[in-house]
Amino acid sequence: MLASSVFYSIGGNMKKLYVVIVAVLAHLMFISSASAQPTNSNQLSDPRVRQALCMAIDMKTIGETLFEDQIIMADSLLPNGPMKSPNLPDYSYNPEKARQLLAEANWDSNRELDMVFYYGDQLTADFMAAIQAYFADVGVKMSYRLLQGDVGAQLNSVPDDGVNGPAAVDYDLGYGARAAIAMQEYYNTFKTGLNPQTPGDPKMDALIEKINSSADPEVLKPAFFEIQEYQMEQVNICPLYYQKLFIYESNKVDRNGGAYGNAQYNYNWGITDWNVSGGTLQTNTGPVEFFEQPWYNLGLWIHNKVVFDRLLVADGALQPVGCSACESYELAADGLSLTFKLKDGLTFHDGNDVTVEDVAWSIRTAMKAPQMHALIGNTVGSIKGADAFKDGSTDDVSGIKYNIADRVITLELTKIDPNILTTFTQFAILPKHLLGDVDPLKFQQSDFWQMPIGSGAFKITEVKMNDFAKFEPFDGYHGGKAGFDIIAYPSYDGDGNLIKNAAAGKMDYGFTKNVADVAALDAMDNMGTKAVDIPYTRMMWIMQYPKP
Amino acid sequence: MAKSSLDKKFDQIRKREEEKTFSTKKRSRIVNKFLNNRLAVLGLIIFTIIILASIFAPLLSPYDPMRVDLRSMRQPPSFDHWFGTDSTGRDVFTRVLFGGRVSIFIGLGSAILSAVVGIAVGCYAGYKGGWIDVIALRISEIFMSFPQIILVLLLVSITGQSLFNLMAIFILTGWGGMYRLARARMLSLREEEYVQALRSFGLSTFTICYKHMLPNALSPIMVNITLSTAMFILTEAGLSFLGLGVPLNIPTWGNILNVAQDILILQNYWWMWGPVGIVISVFVLCVNFIGDGLRDSTDPSQQG
Amino acid sequence: MLLVISFLVYSGLELSPGDAVSHMISPELASTITAEQLDAMREAYGLNQSFLTRYWIWLTSMVQGDMGYSMAGGVAISEIMVKTVPATLELSMVALFFSTILGCSLGVISALKRGSGTDNSLTVAGMAGVSIPEFFFGLVAILLFAIELKWLPVGGRLLPHYETLWDRIPNIVLPSLVLALMMTAGAMRYARSSMLDVLAREFITTARSKGMPEWRVNILHGFRVALTPVVVLIGFRLPLLIGGSTIIEQVYQWPGIGSMFIRSVRASDYPLVMTISLMYVFVVLTASLIIDVLTALIDPRVRLGKE
């Protein structure tokens, strides 16, 4: 548009006049797409620009080449499934359309977009190089950089004014992911005042309210359809692809019918029935300095999965399917009260009984400990009296009632938590008699985490920190006794040594999200991989607030 | 009072000195000796070829080092792509050439700059002594009391990754060695008779220091510059292995070689790491040969 | 000196982006953690105090011999050091041993056959050894000996059921040899030039003129005199070696001080970074003090007093 180049040369009141003229012109020219114009001084607030950016990336080719055909194309934040709307707009690769939209939006071709990411691996760097090339092809300059230091603050700082900005982050585009157990988690952060990239919008707020209003899938379905369609029409993020999870196993392992599922969390994988030839299962995610407490990265580490027990158990898709440590449970019809009865005769690895007092203490501690998974945080936060307990005004939580002799514990809630049962498939019961005196704020710093004791299928018998940790089957486990030991080698930040170790026969089980690893593992005679669909969306964030 | 004939002679020498009319015939002997060292000459030739190839990279290759072509990824070497293509279909030969620009710039640039800093401070402080020397010595001691790689790691994590941060860090960690070297040479040279003689002529400190003593200290310094260049190039590669080097979007030899971390690539796609590995090693080897040749031709005590 | 350095390092860490708490939260989960939770954590770890207060607390406890606790896991740093230092020493000493033996013998051979093809090819080979990026060399060695030929393990130090010394040897072979080969060139050069130096001296000529067999001359007089300074010099390469083993530790999953340092730097684990870097400084300073004294003994013209 010619007007806007004139625009900058004119000051004072004339400026306002021109803004109006430009806006009117824009409105007349693009009447077809209702709100297709920038909402602030940042050109990225123009939906046409955002659409163009999405259409400029040939995800299909990238998927088939760089990602070795191991990804699923994404068309919205929500993973494919019953909640997926059938009426989503098509933003697949279309460079002509992208160029046309950019021309319509009068894109400033001198502007260099600043793209950030936080994965330090080669594949991500290659992916960024590819996106850069695709953008260049439609006339958009982009440079990319790896975030360092306080990544959380650099990515997620929210402006003081959640509608008008200015932005509290300094990037234009970001490459990242959202993993969720509950579908609502995908959208809740778009609420006004919570999102670092997208300005608040009353319609979005109302739609978010809707998807959180019930626990009934049939009620939620139309609400999810609506929010998906609205978001993709606005394109306030650009969905790139759905990540699969890959479980790898050596030919020494036979699951004996055990299920495969979302291995980042805890599910019923039947490990006590596995056959492992040689009697030792080697894996990674062992401790480097200490064992991480199990309420944060719920099932990431091997000890999360095997050392601790949970009240409920989930299937591979993380849907609650029944009891683990509980004998029975009952969720009230109004969803506001949940009662568990514990199995009889459960013990921790040190021989002490597991009681409902341990459960109650675990829940109370989770209210105060800072490094907490959002799922657990939400559930324990909705228990009656949680707020008073957190701020220190009471020593007890009024919504937790238990009787040790009857092995019964009841939780009363102030509001519905649609995911409360899922929470208890992931929430590890920890021993009060060993951890009761620890300051919850420094929970992770206790000596306990040098060699933790739980009530799960395996107990830790030997720890050579940073060399290996050894787990042996626990006699007292209610689910039966496994016939093999586990050796865990240390790894963190993904396992950079995975391929080396697997090639040398030092790896029998594990999981990865890195498709480069998958290609290498599949090429080995002794290893095999299995892809699992997980709710994990990789996307490009688009920062739409005006720049400060 | 008339000057003695000896005084006159000294005055003449002083005059010629000040007019800078002394020729340095001595140098040609060093050059001859250097040229007799076959390895050093070979090193110099290959060194020059690699540098020229990097400088004229755009003329030598029709490709853009950043040009992504996903449909032709990981192709083995062919007539079109001499070193094949990498995981995003970029031409490896082109990237090695362009990577050389950055890597050599970092290595040689940091070495020369740290030498300039180190020598300027070292010569003066070493000859003059006094508080300048004390302060400079203390500062250099602080930098030199870390193992090099440890200090670099620490500084990279403090400043963050960028090309210029890396060079600044290399200079910061490298000048101390040069300074020490220059200072030590000065300390032992200034006790030499010829320096005492110059001083008694009344030449200025600056002239004695940088004009008369420095050339005599130059050979170990030249050797040191070449060795530092080699070391910086290797450190750059090592840092990219640790993920703390030059950001991955800039092609450097270290960043290109880094794909060898992926065992699958190491096993199956030799052209993605082989050529660049050889180029780094050969380049560093040549630099070392040159350094060795310089050492042999300038050091009279070594008749190797 | 240590005090100044400790203050500089501490200030440097203060300037670096992010603190320990921000590193404890993974970016994927960061958006789900509220600012209040982060502040509470900072308070619990004492990170909300002023920079000088924290430095003072750290310094006073350090002086009292208390190294403090690693922030990430609350493990006593003394305990971490007890576990990692021996691993690094073990690796360095073995590498030093190999490189000394190899370097001295090759250097002497080279000197005795000065100018021959053997001498030249040894010199070239030695230089090639220091010209290859060490991680690359290490990776290729893994590919060859651990993955293709399966002669040696890919990495790690202690493995389950391998408690006896004999069973641990295979683990150290690759990393120490790779490290040693990178160091051999230096030792070889020293050995060669000091051997040449000695061979030119008068007492050797005298011994020769007395009709002593060549091999006896070399061994009895040459070696002994020539190798003394070499061995001393190699001894001082130890601190360099400890720093230099960082990358090899990383390649071979060796749980030493180098890999721990990289981890703690990345996690902004201040107490751990401080302790490890001061330990490095201490080692280097001690070594360089001894070097200074020795150089003064060798060349009396250098004045030690630094005015």
PDB file of C-alpha atoms in Angstrom, chain C residues 167-307:
ATOM      1  CA  ASP C 167      37.741 -55.725  34.999  1.00  0.00           C
ATOM      2  CA  ARG C 168      38.040 -51.969  35.045  1.00  0.00           C
ATOM      3  CA  ILE C 169      41.072 -51.782  32.805  1.00  0.00           C
ATOM      4  CA  PRO C 170      39.229 -52.105  29.464  1.00  0.00           C
ATOM      5  CA  ASN C 171      37.207 -48.996  30.312  1.00  0.00           C
ATOM      6  CA  ILE C 172      40.213 -46.774  30.668  1.00  0.00           C
ATOM      7  CA  VAL C 173      42.144 -47.979  27.646  1.00  0.00           C
ATOM      8  CA  LEU C 174      40.406 -45.944  24.953  1.00  0.00           C
ATOM      9  CA  PRO C 175      40.047 -42.597  26.725  1.00  0.00           C
ATOM     10  CA  SER C 176      43.547 -42.672  28.172  1.00  0.00           C
ATOM     11  CA  LEU C 177      45.178 -43.719  24.926  1.00  0.00           C
ATOM     12  CA  VAL C 178      43.353 -41.058  22.951  1.00  0.00           C
ATOM     13  CA  LEU C 179      44.349 -38.487  25.526  1.00  0.00           C
ATOM     14  CA  ALA C 180      47.912 -39.801  25.601  1.00  0.00           C
ATOM     15  CA  LEU C 181      48.320 -39.712  21.849  1.00  0.00           C
ATOM     16  CA  MET C 182      47.298 -36.080  21.842  1.00  0.00           C
ATOM     17  CA  MET C 183      50.017 -35.360  24.386  1.00  0.00           C
ATOM     18  CA  THR C 184      52.769 -37.509  22.973  1.00  0.00           C
ATOM     19  CA  ALA C 185      53.926 -34.969  20.415  1.00  0.00           C
ATOM     20  CA  GLY C 186      54.862 -32.449  23.105  1.00  0.00           C
ATOM     21  CA  ALA C 187      56.810 -34.963  25.162  1.00  0.00           C
ATOM     22  CA  MET C 188      58.488 -36.268  22.058  1.00  0.00           C
ATOM     23  CA  ARG C 189      59.636 -32.816  21.033  1.00  0.00           C
ATOM     24  CA  TYR C 190      61.121 -32.124  24.458  1.00  0.00           C
ATOM     25  CA  ALA C 191      62.824 -35.481  24.580  1.00  0.00           C
ATOM     26  CA  ARG C 192      64.241 -35.108  21.104  1.00  0.00           C
ATOM     27  CA  SER C 193      65.664 -31.649  21.554  1.00  0.00           C
ATOM     28  CA  SER C 194      67.166 -32.239  24.984  1.00  0.00           C
ATOM     29  CA  MET C 195      68.682 -35.487  23.764  1.00  0.00           C
ATOM     30  CA  LEU C 196      70.213 -33.634  20.811  1.00  0.00           C
ATOM     31  CA  ASP C 197      71.463 -31.031  23.190  1.00  0.00           C
ATOM     32  CA  VAL C 198      73.157 -33.599  25.362  1.00  0.00           C
ATOM     33  CA  LEU C 199      74.606 -35.553  22.466  1.00  0.00           C
ATOM     34  CA  ALA C 200      76.443 -32.439  21.356  1.00  0.00           C
ATOM     35  CA  ARG C 201      78.086 -31.961  24.725  1.00  0.00           C
ATOM     36  CA  GLU C 202      81.712 -32.659  25.416  1.00  0.00           C
ATOM     37  CA  PHE C 203      81.382 -35.508  27.880  1.00  0.00           C
ATOM     38  CA  ILE C 204      79.621 -37.594  25.279  1.00  0.00           C
ATOM     39  CA  THR C 205      82.382 -36.903  22.810  1.00  0.00           C
ATOM     40  CA  THR C 206      84.878 -37.838  25.500  1.00  0.00           C
ATOM     41  CA  ALA C 207      83.060 -41.066  26.256  1.00  0.00           C
ATOM     42  CA  ARG C 208      82.979 -41.875  22.579  1.00  0.00           C
ATOM     43  CA  SER C 209      86.618 -41.108  22.128  1.00  0.00           C
ATOM     44  CA  LYS C 210      87.422 -43.519  24.952  1.00  0.00           C
ATOM     45  CA  GLY C 211      86.039 -46.231  22.717  1.00  0.00           C
ATOM     46  CA  MET C 212      82.838 -46.902  24.583  1.00  0.00           C
ATOM     47  CA  PRO C 213      80.246 -48.673  22.406  1.00  0.00           C
ATOM     48  CA  GLU C 214      77.656 -46.315  20.941  1.00  0.00           C
ATOM     49  CA  TRP C 215      74.681 -47.891  22.738  1.00  0.00           C
ATOM     50  CA  ARG C 216      76.431 -47.598  26.100  1.00  0.00           C
ATOM     51  CA  VAL C 217      77.199 -43.976  25.484  1.00  0.00           C
ATOM     52  CA  ASN C 218      73.616 -43.302  24.638  1.00  0.00           C
ATOM     53  CA  ILE C 219      72.085 -45.165  27.518  1.00  0.00           C
ATOM     54  CA  LEU C 220      74.499 -44.387  30.306  1.00  0.00           C
ATOM     55  CA  HIS C 221      75.193 -40.779  29.623  1.00  0.00           C
ATOM     56  CA  GLY C 222      72.790 -39.514  27.047  1.00  0.00           C
ATOM     57  CA  PHE C 223      69.439 -40.741  28.340  1.00  0.00           C
ATOM     58  CA  ARG C 224      70.010 -39.985  31.957  1.00  0.00           C
ATOM     59  CA  VAL C 225      71.063 -36.439  31.484  1.00  0.00           C
ATOM     60  CA  ALA C 226      68.637 -35.676  28.701  1.00  0.00           C
ATOM     61  CA  LEU C 227      65.554 -37.154  30.274  1.00  0.00           C
ATOM     62  CA  THR C 228      65.724 -35.475  33.654  1.00  0.00           C
ATOM     63  CA  PRO C 229      64.425 -32.092  32.457  1.00  0.00           C
ATOM     64  CA  VAL C 230      61.965 -33.835  30.172  1.00  0.00           C
ATOM     65  CA  VAL C 231      60.405 -35.786  32.986  1.00  0.00           C
ATOM     66  CA  VAL C 232      60.187 -32.675  35.142  1.00  0.00           C
ATOM     67  CA  LEU C 233      58.548 -30.782  32.325  1.00  0.00           C
ATOM     68  CA  ILE C 234      56.086 -33.555  31.671  1.00  0.00           C
ATOM     69  CA  GLY C 235      55.203 -33.580  35.336  1.00  0.00           C
ATOM     70  CA  PHE C 236      54.104 -30.018  35.028  1.00  0.00           C
ATOM     71  CA  ARG C 237      51.793 -30.849  32.215  1.00  0.00           C
ATOM     72  CA  LEU C 238      49.497 -32.488  34.736  1.00  0.00           C
ATOM     73  CA  PRO C 239      47.336 -29.411  35.370  1.00  0.00           C
ATOM     74  CA  LEU C 240      47.039 -28.887  31.635  1.00  0.00           C
ATOM     75  CA  LEU C 241      46.079 -32.482  31.327  1.00  0.00           C
ATOM     76  CA  ILE C 242      43.376 -32.202  33.951  1.00  0.00           C
ATOM     77  CA  GLY C 243      41.851 -29.322  32.044  1.00  0.00           C
ATOM     78  CA  GLY C 244      42.442 -30.979  28.704  1.00  0.00           C
ATOM     79  CA  SER C 245      40.694 -34.171  29.667  1.00  0.00           C
ATOM     80  CA  THR C 246      37.367 -32.319  29.828  1.00  0.00           C
ATOM     81  CA  ILE C 247      36.348 -33.085  26.274  1.00  0.00           C
ATOM     82  CA  ILE C 248      37.603 -36.675  26.394  1.00  0.00           C
ATOM     83  CA  GLU C 249      35.583 -37.219  29.572  1.00  0.00           C
ATOM     84  CA  GLN C 250      32.548 -35.985  27.728  1.00  0.00           C
ATOM     85  CA  VAL C 251      33.148 -38.266  24.734  1.00  0.00           C
ATOM     86  CA  TYR C 252      33.745 -41.355  26.875  1.00  0.00           C
ATOM     87  CA  GLN C 253      31.052 -40.736  29.509  1.00  0.00           C
ATOM     88  CA  TRP C 254      33.836 -40.585  32.072  1.00  0.00           C
ATOM     89  CA  PRO C 255      32.356 -39.314  35.344  1.00  0.00           C
ATOM     90  CA  GLY C 256      35.216 -36.943  36.144  1.00  0.00           C
ATOM     91  CA  ILE C 257      35.623 -33.389  37.285  1.00  0.00           C
ATOM     92  CA  GLY C 258      35.588 -32.020  33.734  1.00  0.00           C
ATOM     93  CA  SER C 259      32.166 -33.316  32.824  1.00  0.00           C
ATOM     94  CA  MET C 260      30.865 -32.261  36.231  1.00  0.00           C
ATOM     95  CA  PHE C 261      32.221 -28.780  35.585  1.00  0.00           C
ATOM     96  CA  ILE C 262      30.467 -28.494  32.247  1.00  0.00           C
ATOM     97  CA  ARG C 263      27.239 -29.631  33.844  1.00  0.00           C
ATOM     98  CA  SER C 264      27.468 -27.211  36.735  1.00  0.00           C
ATOM     99  CA  VAL C 265      28.353 -24.293  34.459  1.00  0.00           C
ATOM    100  CA  ARG C 266      25.335 -25.036  32.313  1.00  0.00           C
ATOM    101  CA  ALA C 267      23.076 -25.305  35.351  1.00  0.00           C
ATOM    102  CA  SER C 268      24.470 -22.122  36.986  1.00  0.00           C
ATOM    103  CA  ASP C 269      25.136 -24.190  40.074  1.00  0.00           C
ATOM    104  CA  TYR C 270      27.223 -21.438  41.705  1.00  0.00           C
ATOM    105  CA  PRO C 271      28.684 -23.310  44.667  1.00  0.00           C
ATOM    106  CA  LEU C 272      29.795 -26.186  42.482  1.00  0.00           C
ATOM    107  CA  VAL C 273      31.242 -23.991  39.729  1.00  0.00           C
ATOM    108  CA  MET C 274      33.121 -21.969  42.329  1.00  0.00           C
ATOM    109  CA  THR C 275      34.637 -24.948  44.078  1.00  0.00           C
ATOM    110  CA  ILE C 276      35.698 -26.721  40.930  1.00  0.00           C
ATOM    111  CA  SER C 277      37.209 -23.641  39.304  1.00  0.00           C
ATOM    112  CA  LEU C 278      39.093 -22.755  42.469  1.00  0.00           C
ATOM    113  CA  MET C 279      40.424 -26.258  42.613  1.00  0.00           C
ATOM    114  CA  TYR C 280      41.705 -25.908  39.065  1.00  0.00           C
ATOM    115  CA  VAL C 281      43.275 -22.570  39.939  1.00  0.00           C
ATOM    116  CA  PHE C 282      44.919 -24.026  43.003  1.00  0.00           C
ATOM    117  CA  VAL C 283      46.465 -26.860  41.024  1.00  0.00           C
ATOM    118  CA  VAL C 284      47.723 -24.546  38.309  1.00  0.00           C
ATOM    119  CA  LEU C 285      49.128 -22.001  40.742  1.00  0.00           C
ATOM    120  CA  THR C 286      51.019 -24.584  42.731  1.00  0.00           C
ATOM    121  CA  ALA C 287      52.497 -26.039  39.578  1.00  0.00           C
ATOM    122  CA  SER C 288      53.490 -22.678  38.142  1.00  0.00           C
ATOM    123  CA  LEU C 289      55.150 -21.674  41.392  1.00  0.00           C
ATOM    124  CA  ILE C 290      57.380 -24.717  41.174  1.00  0.00           C
ATOM    125  CA  ILE C 291      58.082 -23.995  37.514  1.00  0.00           C
ATOM    126  CA  ASP C 292      59.103 -20.440  38.363  1.00  0.00           C
ATOM    127  CA  VAL C 293      61.577 -21.661  40.949  1.00  0.00           C
ATOM    128  CA  LEU C 294      62.997 -24.242  38.594  1.00  0.00           C
ATOM    129  CA  THR C 295      63.394 -21.809  35.705  1.00  0.00           C
ATOM    130  CA  ALA C 296      65.223 -19.473  38.019  1.00  0.00           C
ATOM    131  CA  LEU C 297      67.578 -22.297  38.953  1.00  0.00           C
ATOM    132  CA  ILE C 298      68.222 -23.118  35.316  1.00  0.00           C
ATOM    133  CA  ASP C 299      68.758 -19.565  34.031  1.00  0.00           C
ATOM    134  CA  PRO C 300      70.207 -17.447  36.846  1.00  0.00           C
ATOM    135  CA  ARG C 301      69.982 -14.363  34.659  1.00  0.00           C
ATOM    136  CA  VAL C 302      66.227 -14.225  35.186  1.00  0.00           C
ATOM    137  CA  ARG C 303      65.511 -12.380  38.373  1.00  0.00           C
ATOM    138  CA  LEU C 304      62.783 -13.831  40.513  1.00  0.00           C
ATOM    139  CA  GLY C 305      62.071 -10.824  42.696  1.00  0.00           C
ATOM    140  CA  LYS C 306      59.775  -9.132  40.136  1.00  0.00           C
ATOM    141  CA  GLU C 307      61.168  -5.851  41.480  1.00  0.00           C
TER     142      GLU C 307
END
